[in-house]
PDB file of C-alpha atoms in Angstrom:
ATOM      1  CA  UNK T   1       0.001  -0.013   0.015  1.00  0.00           C
ATOM      2  CA  UNK T   2       0.885   3.642   0.355  1.00  0.00           C
ATOM      3  CA  UNK T   3       3.139   3.209   3.442  1.00  0.00           C
ATOM      4  CA  UNK T   4       5.081   0.422   1.695  1.00  0.00           C
ATOM      5  CA  UNK T   5       5.744   2.663  -1.299  1.00  0.00           C
ATOM      6  CA  UNK T   6       6.843   5.593   0.910  1.00  0.00           C
ATOM      7  CA  UNK T   7       9.226   3.325   2.827  1.00  0.00           C
ATOM      8  CA  UNK T   8      10.664   1.975  -0.457  1.00  0.00           C
ATOM      9  CA  UNK T   9      11.281   5.451  -1.758  1.00  0.00           C
ATOM     10  CA  UNK T  10      12.764   6.735   1.490  1.00  0.00           C
ATOM     11  CA  UNK T  11      14.620   3.820   3.147  1.00  0.00           C
ATOM     12  CA  UNK T  12      16.462   6.049   5.695  1.00  0.00           C
ATOM     13  CA  UNK T  13      13.286   7.650   7.069  1.00  0.00           C
ATOM     14  CA  UNK T  14      10.659   6.522   9.562  1.00  0.00           C
ATOM     15  CA  UNK T  15       6.979   6.867   8.708  1.00  0.00           C
ATOM     16  CA  UNK T  16       4.267   6.816  11.355  1.00  0.00           C
ATOM     17  CA  UNK T  17       0.758   5.985  10.293  1.00  0.00           C
ATOM     18  CA  UNK T  18      -1.563   8.453  11.896  1.00  0.00           C
ATOM     19  CA  UNK T  19      -4.873   7.012  13.089  1.00  0.00           C
ATOM     20  CA  UNK T  20      -7.719   8.616  11.199  1.00  0.00           C
ATOM     21  CA  UNK T  21     -10.568   7.692  13.559  1.00  0.00           C
ATOM     22  CA  UNK T  22     -11.815   9.379  16.696  1.00  0.00           C
ATOM     23  CA  UNK T  23     -12.289   8.028  20.177  1.00  0.00           C
ATOM     24  CA  UNK T  24     -13.269   4.377  20.511  1.00  0.00           C
ATOM     25  CA  UNK T  25     -13.191   3.831  16.747  1.00  0.00           C
ATOM     26  CA  UNK T  26     -11.836   0.622  15.350  1.00  0.00           C
ATOM     27  CA  UNK T  27      -9.911   2.089  12.416  1.00  0.00           C
ATOM     28  CA  UNK T  28      -6.114   1.873  12.499  1.00  0.00           C
ATOM     29  CA  UNK T  29      -5.433   4.209   9.566  1.00  0.00           C
ATOM     30  CA  UNK T  30      -6.478   4.803   6.007  1.00  0.00           C
ATOM     31  CA  UNK T  31      -3.340   2.961   4.872  1.00  0.00           C
ATOM     32  CA  UNK T  32      -4.855  -0.256   6.200  1.00  0.00           C
ATOM     33  CA  UNK T  33      -8.503   0.403   5.400  1.00  0.00           C
ATOM     34  CA  UNK T  34     -10.242  -2.437   3.548  1.00  0.00           C
ATOM     35  CA  UNK T  35     -12.855   0.026   2.220  1.00  0.00           C
ATOM     36  CA  UNK T  36     -10.139   2.263   0.751  1.00  0.00           C
ATOM     37  CA  UNK T  37      -8.537  -0.784  -0.877  1.00  0.00           C
ATOM     38  CA  UNK T  38     -11.761  -1.402  -2.704  1.00  0.00           C
ATOM     39  CA  UNK T  39     -11.303   1.808  -4.710  1.00  0.00           C
ATOM     40  CA  UNK T  40      -9.651   0.814  -7.970  1.00  0.00           C
ATOM     41  CA  UNK T  41      -8.667   2.869 -11.036  1.00  0.00           C
ATOM     42  CA  UNK T  42     -11.631   1.525 -13.050  1.00  0.00           C
ATOM     43  CA  UNK T  43     -14.022   2.636 -10.293  1.00  0.00           C
ATOM     44  CA  UNK T  44     -12.502   6.103 -10.129  1.00  0.00           C
ATOM     45  CA  UNK T  45     -12.668   6.378 -13.999  1.00  0.00           C
ATOM     46  CA  UNK T  46     -16.321   5.397 -13.941  1.00  0.00           C
ATOM     47  CA  UNK T  47     -17.205   7.972 -11.295  1.00  0.00           C
ATOM     48  CA  UNK T  48     -15.340  10.670 -13.193  1.00  0.00           C
ATOM     49  CA  UNK T  49     -17.034   9.751 -16.471  1.00  0.00           C
ATOM     50  CA  UNK T  50     -20.581   9.495 -15.054  1.00  0.00           C
ATOM     51  CA  UNK T  51     -20.598  11.826 -12.099  1.00  0.00           C
ATOM     52  CA  UNK T  52     -22.096   9.121  -9.937  1.00  0.00           C
ATOM     53  CA  UNK T  53     -21.578   9.284  -6.197  1.00  0.00           C
ATOM     54  CA  UNK T  54     -20.636  12.957  -6.284  1.00  0.00           C
ATOM     55  CA  UNK T  55     -19.423  14.554  -3.064  1.00  0.00           C
ATOM     56  CA  UNK T  56     -20.906  17.987  -2.343  1.00  0.00           C
ATOM     57  CA  UNK T  57     -18.820  20.379  -0.235  1.00  0.00           C
ATOM     58  CA  UNK T  58     -20.144  23.463   1.447  1.00  0.00           C
ATOM     59  CA  UNK T  59     -18.772  26.402  -0.574  1.00  0.00           C
ATOM     60  CA  UNK T  60     -17.491  27.995   2.625  1.00  0.00           C
ATOM     61  CA  UNK T  61     -15.322  24.899   3.259  1.00  0.00           C
ATOM     62  CA  UNK T  62     -13.886  24.603  -0.245  1.00  0.00           C
ATOM     63  CA  UNK T  63     -10.721  26.711   0.320  1.00  0.00           C
ATOM     64  CA  UNK T  64      -9.724  24.652   3.421  1.00  0.00           C
ATOM     65  CA  UNK T  65     -10.797  21.320   1.823  1.00  0.00           C
ATOM     66  CA  UNK T  66      -8.671  22.096  -1.217  1.00  0.00           C
ATOM     67  CA  UNK T  67      -5.435  22.621   0.728  1.00  0.00           C
ATOM     68  CA  UNK T  68      -4.520  18.955   1.278  1.00  0.00           C
ATOM     69  CA  UNK T  69      -5.370  18.153  -2.403  1.00  0.00           C
ATOM     70  CA  UNK T  70      -3.102  21.018  -3.544  1.00  0.00           C
ATOM     71  CA  UNK T  71      -0.369  19.730  -1.222  1.00  0.00           C
ATOM     72  CA  UNK T  72      -0.655  16.177  -2.670  1.00  0.00           C
ATOM     73  CA  UNK T  73      -0.468  17.546  -6.219  1.00  0.00           C
ATOM     74  CA  UNK T  74       2.556  19.708  -5.378  1.00  0.00           C
ATOM     75  CA  UNK T  75       4.212  16.687  -3.757  1.00  0.00           C
ATOM     76  CA  UNK T  76       3.694  14.610  -6.919  1.00  0.00           C
ATOM     77  CA  UNK T  77       5.004  17.417  -9.150  1.00  0.00           C
ATOM     78  CA  UNK T  78       8.077  17.750  -6.905  1.00  0.00           C
ATOM     79  CA  UNK T  79       8.779  14.021  -7.064  1.00  0.00           C
ATOM     80  CA  UNK T  80       8.571  14.116 -10.839  1.00  0.00           C
ATOM     81  CA  UNK T  81      10.998  17.064 -10.960  1.00  0.00           C
ATOM     82  CA  UNK T  82      13.457  15.416  -8.542  1.00  0.00           C
ATOM     83  CA  UNK T  83      12.873  17.807  -5.625  1.00  0.00           C
ATOM     84  CA  UNK T  84      13.481  16.311  -2.174  1.00  0.00           C
ATOM     85  CA  UNK T  85      10.070  15.324  -0.692  1.00  0.00           C
ATOM     86  CA  UNK T  86      11.076  16.431   2.789  1.00  0.00           C
ATOM     87  CA  UNK T  87      11.116  20.058   1.670  1.00  0.00           C
ATOM     88  CA  UNK T  88       7.399  19.873   1.163  1.00  0.00           C
ATOM     89  CA  UNK T  89       6.422  19.197   4.786  1.00  0.00           C
ATOM     90  CA  UNK T  90       6.049  22.662   6.283  1.00  0.00           C
ATOM     91  CA  UNK T  91       6.762  23.139   9.953  1.00  0.00           C
ATOM     92  CA  UNK T  92       8.057  19.630  10.386  1.00  0.00           C
ATOM     93  CA  UNK T  93      11.199  19.365   8.304  1.00  0.00           C
ATOM     94  CA  UNK T  94      11.928  16.194   6.377  1.00  0.00           C
ATOM     95  CA  UNK T  95       9.316  13.481   6.536  1.00  0.00           C
TER      96      UNK T  95
END
């Protein structure tokens, strides 16, 4: 999964999987989520082509909701250009 790929690309670094659930939840993290694993490329392509299962976000929340998406896209662009990924983690230094 995602954590395996990160560890492969950065063998000298430690990665900690942050739990994504609240108090008394049974989730460990999205990296181990069986529901997330069910999302395949064909499913994503179908949703994009048909607009099925659309997620509607309150317009007031869009700027904040977009921040992590923009960060992920910047991270991907930086990897493709050869920039060190650690430089993209503000306030924390290298990942």
